[in-house]
């Protein structure tokens, strides 16, 4: 079950605020953890419109300028039937009743995942020909639902846990220009974009600093606390210099 609400405010056509809120009750989580709330809020202020409506004027080279900021959270729960450890009842080739256990150890104390995102930026139009759109963002994924490998002697191959704080942060810049705009109808527009993202593992769990993501041969893809997500680790031949 879910409840969702949204509100939008527009003040004098230059200040805008949008707010949302959602609460979920998931039957895939235990009764004490099945309710989780995640909101969002975003705002933008058109400074060029604000100045003009209050009797001011912009420089001739600045046609438009807007600043913006936002915060958003997103929740996520488990798939169905991943909360309690049960036995599967079946039959062997001789028709005898058998009971088998899932090799994954489930945890009834699991809570929902939560992803939080922050973003700020601005839009500007210069000289009636050049546009700039700049954004800085930061996203943290916490309480992620992962299967942590276990020693097979425990009777399980892995355990479902909440773990991790993986952070993405970076910038995005888009430049667009009206290079040629002639009276005979010929025009030339161009757009260039640049982005840089850093994906870093802030934390896994108190007891685990390395988590396998995959690999082959002597190469392994691992999540390691303090390192970039998806780093590839491997070995190489040792070499010596033959003086002769």
PDB file of C-alpha atoms in Angstrom:
ATOM      1  CA  UNK A   1       0.000   0.000   0.000  1.00  0.00           C
ATOM      2  CA  UNK A   2       1.157   3.533  -0.712  1.00  0.00           C
ATOM      3  CA  UNK A   3       0.149   7.118  -0.078  1.00  0.00           C
ATOM      4  CA  UNK A   4       1.482   9.838  -2.350  1.00  0.00           C
ATOM      5  CA  UNK A   5       1.114  13.610  -2.109  1.00  0.00           C
ATOM      6  CA  UNK A   6       2.389  16.478  -4.228  1.00  0.00           C
ATOM      7  CA  UNK A   7       2.230  20.269  -4.066  1.00  0.00           C
ATOM      8  CA  UNK A   8       3.348  22.998  -6.461  1.00  0.00           C
ATOM      9  CA  UNK A   9       3.778  26.684  -5.633  1.00  0.00           C
ATOM     10  CA  UNK A  10       4.314  29.429  -8.180  1.00  0.00           C
ATOM     11  CA  UNK A  11       5.050  32.897  -6.840  1.00  0.00           C
ATOM     12  CA  UNK A  12       4.624  35.695  -9.365  1.00  0.00           C
ATOM     13  CA  UNK A  13       5.985  33.501 -12.179  1.00  0.00           C
ATOM     14  CA  UNK A  14       9.593  33.681 -11.025  1.00  0.00           C
ATOM     15  CA  UNK A  15       9.829  31.470  -7.928  1.00  0.00           C
ATOM     16  CA  UNK A  16       8.703  27.845  -8.147  1.00  0.00           C
ATOM     17  CA  UNK A  17       8.596  25.145  -5.465  1.00  0.00           C
ATOM     18  CA  UNK A  18       7.613  21.494  -5.921  1.00  0.00           C
ATOM     19  CA  UNK A  19       7.218  19.116  -2.986  1.00  0.00           C
ATOM     20  CA  UNK A  20       6.346  15.415  -2.984  1.00  0.00           C
ATOM     21  CA  UNK A  21       6.018  12.795  -0.282  1.00  0.00           C
ATOM     22  CA  UNK A  22       5.390   9.079  -0.458  1.00  0.00           C
ATOM     23  CA  UNK A  23       4.961   6.411   2.200  1.00  0.00           C
ATOM     24  CA  UNK A  24       4.976   2.716   1.382  1.00  0.00           C
ATOM     25  CA  UNK A  25       3.867  -0.251   3.460  1.00  0.00           C
ATOM     26  CA  UNK A  26       5.474  -3.366   1.993  1.00  0.00           C
ATOM     27  CA  UNK A  27       4.357  -6.887   2.869  1.00  0.00           C
ATOM     28  CA  UNK A  28       7.792  -8.089   1.711  1.00  0.00           C
ATOM     29  CA  UNK A  29       9.310  -6.566   4.875  1.00  0.00           C
ATOM     30  CA  UNK A  30       8.679  -7.437   8.510  1.00  0.00           C
ATOM     31  CA  UNK A  31       5.847  -5.690  10.306  1.00  0.00           C
ATOM     32  CA  UNK A  32       8.152  -3.387  12.280  1.00  0.00           C
ATOM     33  CA  UNK A  33      10.068  -2.298   9.150  1.00  0.00           C
ATOM     34  CA  UNK A  34       7.450  -2.362   6.402  1.00  0.00           C
ATOM     35  CA  UNK A  35       6.619   1.359   6.559  1.00  0.00           C
ATOM     36  CA  UNK A  36       9.116   3.728   4.922  1.00  0.00           C
ATOM     37  CA  UNK A  37       8.794   7.361   3.816  1.00  0.00           C
ATOM     38  CA  UNK A  38      10.689   9.225   1.113  1.00  0.00           C
ATOM     39  CA  UNK A  39      10.152  12.876   0.131  1.00  0.00           C
ATOM     40  CA  UNK A  40      11.465  15.284  -2.473  1.00  0.00           C
ATOM     41  CA  UNK A  41      11.641  19.045  -2.806  1.00  0.00           C
ATOM     42  CA  UNK A  42      12.848  21.209  -5.668  1.00  0.00           C
ATOM     43  CA  UNK A  43      12.920  24.946  -6.176  1.00  0.00           C
ATOM     44  CA  UNK A  44      13.958  27.315  -8.931  1.00  0.00           C
ATOM     45  CA  UNK A  45      14.279  31.097  -8.977  1.00  0.00           C
ATOM     46  CA  UNK A  46      14.270  32.996 -12.278  1.00  0.00           C
ATOM     47  CA  UNK A  47      16.449  35.909 -11.239  1.00  0.00           C
ATOM     48  CA  UNK A  48      16.093  37.721 -14.558  1.00  0.00           C
ATOM     49  CA  UNK A  49      12.290  37.725 -14.149  1.00  0.00           C
ATOM     50  CA  UNK A  50      12.597  38.751 -10.490  1.00  0.00           C
ATOM     51  CA  UNK A  51      14.726  41.777 -11.368  1.00  0.00           C
ATOM     52  CA  UNK A  52      12.453  42.959 -14.158  1.00  0.00           C
ATOM     53  CA  UNK A  53       9.227  42.569 -12.137  1.00  0.00           C
ATOM     54  CA  UNK A  54      10.712  44.615  -9.320  1.00  0.00           C
ATOM     55  CA  UNK A  55      11.638  47.548 -11.545  1.00  0.00           C
ATOM     56  CA  UNK A  56      15.249  46.610 -12.210  1.00  0.00           C
ATOM     57  CA  UNK A  57      17.065  45.842 -15.415  1.00  0.00           C
ATOM     58  CA  UNK A  58      19.645  43.300 -16.488  1.00  0.00           C
ATOM     59  CA  UNK A  59      22.893  44.020 -18.296  1.00  0.00           C
ATOM     60  CA  UNK A  60      22.495  43.947 -22.056  1.00  0.00           C
ATOM     61  CA  UNK A  61      24.632  40.819 -22.340  1.00  0.00           C
ATOM     62  CA  UNK A  62      22.499  38.795 -19.889  1.00  0.00           C
ATOM     63  CA  UNK A  63      19.143  37.754 -21.313  1.00  0.00           C
ATOM     64  CA  UNK A  64      18.111  35.039 -18.846  1.00  0.00           C
ATOM     65  CA  UNK A  65      19.374  33.641 -15.534  1.00  0.00           C
ATOM     66  CA  UNK A  66      17.863  30.975 -13.286  1.00  0.00           C
ATOM     67  CA  UNK A  67      19.192  29.084 -10.253  1.00  0.00           C
ATOM     68  CA  UNK A  68      17.791  25.785  -9.000  1.00  0.00           C
ATOM     69  CA  UNK A  69      18.225  23.190  -6.284  1.00  0.00           C
ATOM     70  CA  UNK A  70      16.622  19.897  -5.345  1.00  0.00           C
ATOM     71  CA  UNK A  71      16.634  17.025  -2.887  1.00  0.00           C
ATOM     72  CA  UNK A  72      15.002  13.655  -3.490  1.00  0.00           C
ATOM     73  CA  UNK A  73      14.870  10.295  -1.720  1.00  0.00           C
ATOM     74  CA  UNK A  74      13.766   6.963  -3.180  1.00  0.00           C
ATOM     75  CA  UNK A  75      12.985   3.825  -1.161  1.00  0.00           C
ATOM     76  CA  UNK A  76      13.054   0.186  -2.241  1.00  0.00           C
ATOM     77  CA  UNK A  77      12.031  -3.075  -0.584  1.00  0.00           C
ATOM     78  CA  UNK A  78      12.815  -6.786  -0.975  1.00  0.00           C
ATOM     79  CA  UNK A  79      11.358  -9.089  -3.628  1.00  0.00           C
ATOM     80  CA  UNK A  80       8.629 -11.411  -2.395  1.00  0.00           C
ATOM     81  CA  UNK A  81       9.417 -14.295  -0.028  1.00  0.00           C
ATOM     82  CA  UNK A  82      12.965 -13.142   0.835  1.00  0.00           C
ATOM     83  CA  UNK A  83      12.417 -12.510   4.544  1.00  0.00           C
ATOM     84  CA  UNK A  84      12.201 -15.837   6.409  1.00  0.00           C
ATOM     85  CA  UNK A  85      14.125 -19.095   6.145  1.00  0.00           C
ATOM     86  CA  UNK A  86      11.752 -21.941   5.284  1.00  0.00           C
ATOM     87  CA  UNK A  87      11.950 -25.493   3.996  1.00  0.00           C
ATOM     88  CA  UNK A  88      10.772 -26.494   0.539  1.00  0.00           C
ATOM     89  CA  UNK A  89       8.781 -29.737   0.558  1.00  0.00           C
ATOM     90  CA  UNK A  90       9.207 -32.082  -2.395  1.00  0.00           C
ATOM     91  CA  UNK A  91       9.566 -35.679  -3.545  1.00  0.00           C
ATOM     92  CA  UNK A  92      12.654 -37.756  -4.327  1.00  0.00           C
ATOM     93  CA  UNK A  93      12.781 -40.220  -7.287  1.00  0.00           C
ATOM     94  CA  UNK A  94      11.393 -42.958  -5.030  1.00  0.00           C
ATOM     95  CA  UNK A  95       8.369 -40.906  -4.055  1.00  0.00           C
ATOM     96  CA  UNK A  96       9.570 -40.116  -0.538  1.00  0.00           C
ATOM     97  CA  UNK A  97       8.785 -36.720   0.958  1.00  0.00           C
ATOM     98  CA  UNK A  98      11.865 -34.487   1.249  1.00  0.00           C
ATOM     99  CA  UNK A  99      12.592 -31.117   2.827  1.00  0.00           C
ATOM    100  CA  UNK A 100      15.308 -28.859   1.417  1.00  0.00           C
ATOM    101  CA  UNK A 101      16.604 -25.520   2.583  1.00  0.00           C
ATOM    102  CA  UNK A 102      17.400 -22.472   0.467  1.00  0.00           C
ATOM    103  CA  UNK A 103      21.189 -21.891   0.362  1.00  0.00           C
ATOM    104  CA  UNK A 104      20.603 -18.156   0.965  1.00  0.00           C
ATOM    105  CA  UNK A 105      20.244 -17.067   4.592  1.00  0.00           C
ATOM    106  CA  UNK A 106      17.473 -14.496   4.950  1.00  0.00           C
ATOM    107  CA  UNK A 107      17.201 -11.831   7.642  1.00  0.00           C
ATOM    108  CA  UNK A 108      13.853 -10.709   9.068  1.00  0.00           C
ATOM    109  CA  UNK A 109      15.433  -7.461  10.344  1.00  0.00           C
ATOM    110  CA  UNK A 110      16.092  -6.139   6.829  1.00  0.00           C
ATOM    111  CA  UNK A 111      15.003  -2.527   6.243  1.00  0.00           C
ATOM    112  CA  UNK A 112      14.299  -0.697   3.000  1.00  0.00           C
ATOM    113  CA  UNK A 113      17.017   0.676   0.760  1.00  0.00           C
ATOM    114  CA  UNK A 114      17.254   4.460   0.523  1.00  0.00           C
ATOM    115  CA  UNK A 115      18.833   6.592  -2.202  1.00  0.00           C
ATOM    116  CA  UNK A 116      19.298  10.306  -1.479  1.00  0.00           C
ATOM    117  CA  UNK A 117      20.134  12.823  -4.209  1.00  0.00           C
ATOM    118  CA  UNK A 118      21.112  16.493  -3.977  1.00  0.00           C
ATOM    119  CA  UNK A 119      21.517  18.795  -6.966  1.00  0.00           C
ATOM    120  CA  UNK A 120      22.188  22.491  -7.546  1.00  0.00           C
ATOM    121  CA  UNK A 121      22.689  24.367 -10.776  1.00  0.00           C
ATOM    122  CA  UNK A 122      21.918  27.344 -12.958  1.00  0.00           C
ATOM    123  CA  UNK A 123      20.802  28.239 -16.494  1.00  0.00           C
ATOM    124  CA  UNK A 124      21.982  31.383 -18.257  1.00  0.00           C
ATOM    125  CA  UNK A 125      21.537  32.959 -21.668  1.00  0.00           C
ATOM    126  CA  UNK A 126      24.289  35.363 -22.756  1.00  0.00           C
ATOM    127  CA  UNK A 127      24.477  37.825 -25.657  1.00  0.00           C
ATOM    128  CA  UNK A 128      21.268  36.277 -27.030  1.00  0.00           C
ATOM    129  CA  UNK A 129      23.410  33.547 -28.620  1.00  0.00           C
ATOM    130  CA  UNK A 130      25.160  31.534 -25.914  1.00  0.00           C
ATOM    131  CA  UNK A 131      23.485  29.267 -23.351  1.00  0.00           C
ATOM    132  CA  UNK A 132      25.044  27.656 -20.274  1.00  0.00           C
ATOM    133  CA  UNK A 133      23.478  24.903 -18.165  1.00  0.00           C
ATOM    134  CA  UNK A 134      25.522  23.812 -15.124  1.00  0.00           C
ATOM    135  CA  UNK A 135      24.672  21.111 -12.543  1.00  0.00           C
ATOM    136  CA  UNK A 136      26.432  19.669  -9.513  1.00  0.00           C
ATOM    137  CA  UNK A 137      24.949  16.535  -7.980  1.00  0.00           C
ATOM    138  CA  UNK A 138      25.615  14.050  -5.190  1.00  0.00           C
ATOM    139  CA  UNK A 139      23.809  10.735  -4.682  1.00  0.00           C
ATOM    140  CA  UNK A 140      24.208   8.326  -1.768  1.00  0.00           C
ATOM    141  CA  UNK A 141      22.772   4.811  -1.907  1.00  0.00           C
ATOM    142  CA  UNK A 142      22.437   3.442   1.642  1.00  0.00           C
ATOM    143  CA  UNK A 143      21.090   0.286   3.305  1.00  0.00           C
ATOM    144  CA  UNK A 144      21.514  -1.556   0.025  1.00  0.00           C
ATOM    145  CA  UNK A 145      20.180  -5.095  -0.158  1.00  0.00           C
ATOM    146  CA  UNK A 146      23.092  -7.363  -1.042  1.00  0.00           C
ATOM    147  CA  UNK A 147      23.894 -11.071  -0.772  1.00  0.00           C
ATOM    148  CA  UNK A 148      27.088 -11.404   1.237  1.00  0.00           C
ATOM    149  CA  UNK A 149      29.036 -14.638   0.552  1.00  0.00           C
ATOM    150  CA  UNK A 150      29.363 -16.998   3.533  1.00  0.00           C
ATOM    151  CA  UNK A 151      31.569 -19.955   4.383  1.00  0.00           C
ATOM    152  CA  UNK A 152      29.800 -23.023   2.875  1.00  0.00           C
ATOM    153  CA  UNK A 153      30.489 -24.924   6.124  1.00  0.00           C
ATOM    154  CA  UNK A 154      27.851 -22.703   7.729  1.00  0.00           C
ATOM    155  CA  UNK A 155      25.229 -24.427   5.586  1.00  0.00           C
ATOM    156  CA  UNK A 156      24.579 -21.296   3.506  1.00  0.00           C
ATOM    157  CA  UNK A 157      26.227 -19.848   0.433  1.00  0.00           C
ATOM    158  CA  UNK A 158      25.285 -16.229   1.162  1.00  0.00           C
ATOM    159  CA  UNK A 159      23.353 -13.967   3.520  1.00  0.00           C
ATOM    160  CA  UNK A 160      21.008 -11.100   2.667  1.00  0.00           C
ATOM    161  CA  UNK A 161      22.005  -7.953   4.570  1.00  0.00           C
ATOM    162  CA  UNK A 162      21.644  -4.176   4.524  1.00  0.00           C
ATOM    163  CA  UNK A 163      25.019  -2.689   3.732  1.00  0.00           C
ATOM    164  CA  UNK A 164      26.844   0.022   1.972  1.00  0.00           C
ATOM    165  CA  UNK A 165      27.003   3.693   1.316  1.00  0.00           C
ATOM    166  CA  UNK A 166      27.936   4.230  -2.334  1.00  0.00           C
ATOM    167  CA  UNK A 167      28.350   7.835  -3.384  1.00  0.00           C
ATOM    168  CA  UNK A 168      28.095   9.317  -6.868  1.00  0.00           C
ATOM    169  CA  UNK A 169      28.998  12.945  -7.315  1.00  0.00           C
ATOM    170  CA  UNK A 170      29.929  15.041 -10.272  1.00  0.00           C
ATOM    171  CA  UNK A 171      29.195  17.930 -12.581  1.00  0.00           C
ATOM    172  CA  UNK A 172      27.440  18.369 -15.908  1.00  0.00           C
ATOM    173  CA  UNK A 173      27.948  21.357 -18.193  1.00  0.00           C
ATOM    174  CA  UNK A 174      26.074  21.995 -21.430  1.00  0.00           C
ATOM    175  CA  UNK A 175      26.996  24.867 -23.738  1.00  0.00           C
ATOM    176  CA  UNK A 176      24.834  25.723 -26.714  1.00  0.00           C
ATOM    177  CA  UNK A 177      25.520  28.495 -29.175  1.00  0.00           C
ATOM    178  CA  UNK A 178      23.739  30.105 -32.071  1.00  0.00           C
ATOM    179  CA  UNK A 179      26.859  30.607 -34.176  1.00  0.00           C
ATOM    180  CA  UNK A 180      25.241  31.903 -37.352  1.00  0.00           C
ATOM    181  CA  UNK A 181      21.788  33.424 -37.737  1.00  0.00           C
ATOM    182  CA  UNK A 182      21.490  35.180 -41.089  1.00  0.00           C
ATOM    183  CA  UNK A 183      18.567  37.102 -42.538  1.00  0.00           C
ATOM    184  CA  UNK A 184      18.317  34.729 -45.521  1.00  0.00           C
ATOM    185  CA  UNK A 185      17.264  31.889 -43.189  1.00  0.00           C
ATOM    186  CA  UNK A 186      20.596  30.097 -42.835  1.00  0.00           C
ATOM    187  CA  UNK A 187      21.499  29.242 -39.232  1.00  0.00           C
ATOM    188  CA  UNK A 188      24.116  27.161 -37.446  1.00  0.00           C
ATOM    189  CA  UNK A 189      23.558  25.946 -33.890  1.00  0.00           C
ATOM    190  CA  UNK A 190      26.038  23.902 -31.914  1.00  0.00           C
ATOM    191  CA  UNK A 191      25.957  22.142 -28.542  1.00  0.00           C
ATOM    192  CA  UNK A 192      28.799  20.793 -26.429  1.00  0.00           C
ATOM    193  CA  UNK A 193      28.449  18.908 -23.183  1.00  0.00           C
ATOM    194  CA  UNK A 194      30.955  17.837 -20.516  1.00  0.00           C
ATOM    195  CA  UNK A 195      30.380  15.574 -17.530  1.00  0.00           C
ATOM    196  CA  UNK A 196      32.482  14.050 -14.785  1.00  0.00           C
ATOM    197  CA  UNK A 197      31.295  11.462 -12.283  1.00  0.00           C
ATOM    198  CA  UNK A 198      33.124   9.958  -9.303  1.00  0.00           C
ATOM    199  CA  UNK A 199      31.631   6.782  -7.879  1.00  0.00           C
ATOM    200  CA  UNK A 200      33.129   5.976  -4.472  1.00  0.00           C
ATOM    201  CA  UNK A 201      32.363   3.382  -1.827  1.00  0.00           C
ATOM    202  CA  UNK A 202      32.085   5.229   1.486  1.00  0.00           C
ATOM    203  CA  UNK A 203      31.274   2.130   3.560  1.00  0.00           C
ATOM    204  CA  UNK A 204      30.170  -1.493   3.249  1.00  0.00           C
ATOM    205  CA  UNK A 205      29.586  -3.009   6.694  1.00  0.00           C
ATOM    206  CA  UNK A 206      31.368  -2.944  10.039  1.00  0.00           C
ATOM    207  CA  UNK A 207      32.828  -6.406   9.413  1.00  0.00           C
ATOM    208  CA  UNK A 208      33.350  -6.310   5.636  1.00  0.00           C
ATOM    209  CA  UNK A 209      35.615  -4.031   3.621  1.00  0.00           C
ATOM    210  CA  UNK A 210      35.576  -5.994   0.347  1.00  0.00           C
ATOM    211  CA  UNK A 211      32.619  -7.335  -1.628  1.00  0.00           C
ATOM    212  CA  UNK A 212      32.983  -9.389  -4.844  1.00  0.00           C
ATOM    213  CA  UNK A 213      31.110  -8.129  -7.888  1.00  0.00           C
ATOM    214  CA  UNK A 214      32.388 -10.586 -10.486  1.00  0.00           C
ATOM    215  CA  UNK A 215      35.429 -11.450 -12.553  1.00  0.00           C
ATOM    216  CA  UNK A 216      37.116 -14.143 -14.606  1.00  0.00           C
ATOM    217  CA  UNK A 217      40.518 -15.892 -14.762  1.00  0.00           C
ATOM    218  CA  UNK A 218      42.869 -13.908 -12.522  1.00  0.00           C
ATOM    219  CA  UNK A 219      40.796 -10.720 -12.695  1.00  0.00           C
ATOM    220  CA  UNK A 220      38.285  -9.765 -10.011  1.00  0.00           C
ATOM    221  CA  UNK A 221      35.820  -6.878  -9.856  1.00  0.00           C
ATOM    222  CA  UNK A 222      35.434  -5.814  -6.234  1.00  0.00           C
ATOM    223  CA  UNK A 223      33.745  -3.196  -4.134  1.00  0.00           C
ATOM    224  CA  UNK A 224      36.344  -2.021  -1.614  1.00  0.00           C
ATOM    225  CA  UNK A 225      35.736   0.564   1.115  1.00  0.00           C
ATOM    226  CA  UNK A 226      37.395   3.853   0.221  1.00  0.00           C
ATOM    227  CA  UNK A 227      37.921   2.902  -3.429  1.00  0.00           C
ATOM    228  CA  UNK A 228      36.000   3.548  -6.632  1.00  0.00           C
ATOM    229  CA  UNK A 229      33.053   1.245  -7.341  1.00  0.00           C
ATOM    230  CA  UNK A 230      33.838  -1.509  -9.844  1.00  0.00           C
ATOM    231  CA  UNK A 231      37.639  -1.365  -9.660  1.00  0.00           C
ATOM    232  CA  UNK A 232      39.306  -4.317 -11.381  1.00  0.00           C
ATOM    233  CA  UNK A 233      41.993  -6.217  -9.472  1.00  0.00           C
ATOM    234  CA  UNK A 234      44.378  -8.811 -10.844  1.00  0.00           C
ATOM    235  CA  UNK A 235      47.938 -10.081 -11.026  1.00  0.00           C
ATOM    236  CA  UNK A 236      50.760  -9.736 -13.508  1.00  0.00           C
ATOM    237  CA  UNK A 237      54.013 -11.548 -14.182  1.00  0.00           C
ATOM    238  CA  UNK A 238      57.018 -10.454 -12.199  1.00  0.00           C
ATOM    239  CA  UNK A 239      59.872  -9.507 -14.509  1.00  0.00           C
ATOM    240  CA  UNK A 240      63.605  -9.054 -14.036  1.00  0.00           C
ATOM    241  CA  UNK A 241      66.184  -7.370 -16.184  1.00  0.00           C
ATOM    242  CA  UNK A 242      68.767  -9.760 -17.688  1.00  0.00           C
ATOM    243  CA  UNK A 243      72.054  -7.867 -17.556  1.00  0.00           C
ATOM    244  CA  UNK A 244      73.609 -10.356 -20.022  1.00  0.00           C
TER     245      UNK A 244
END
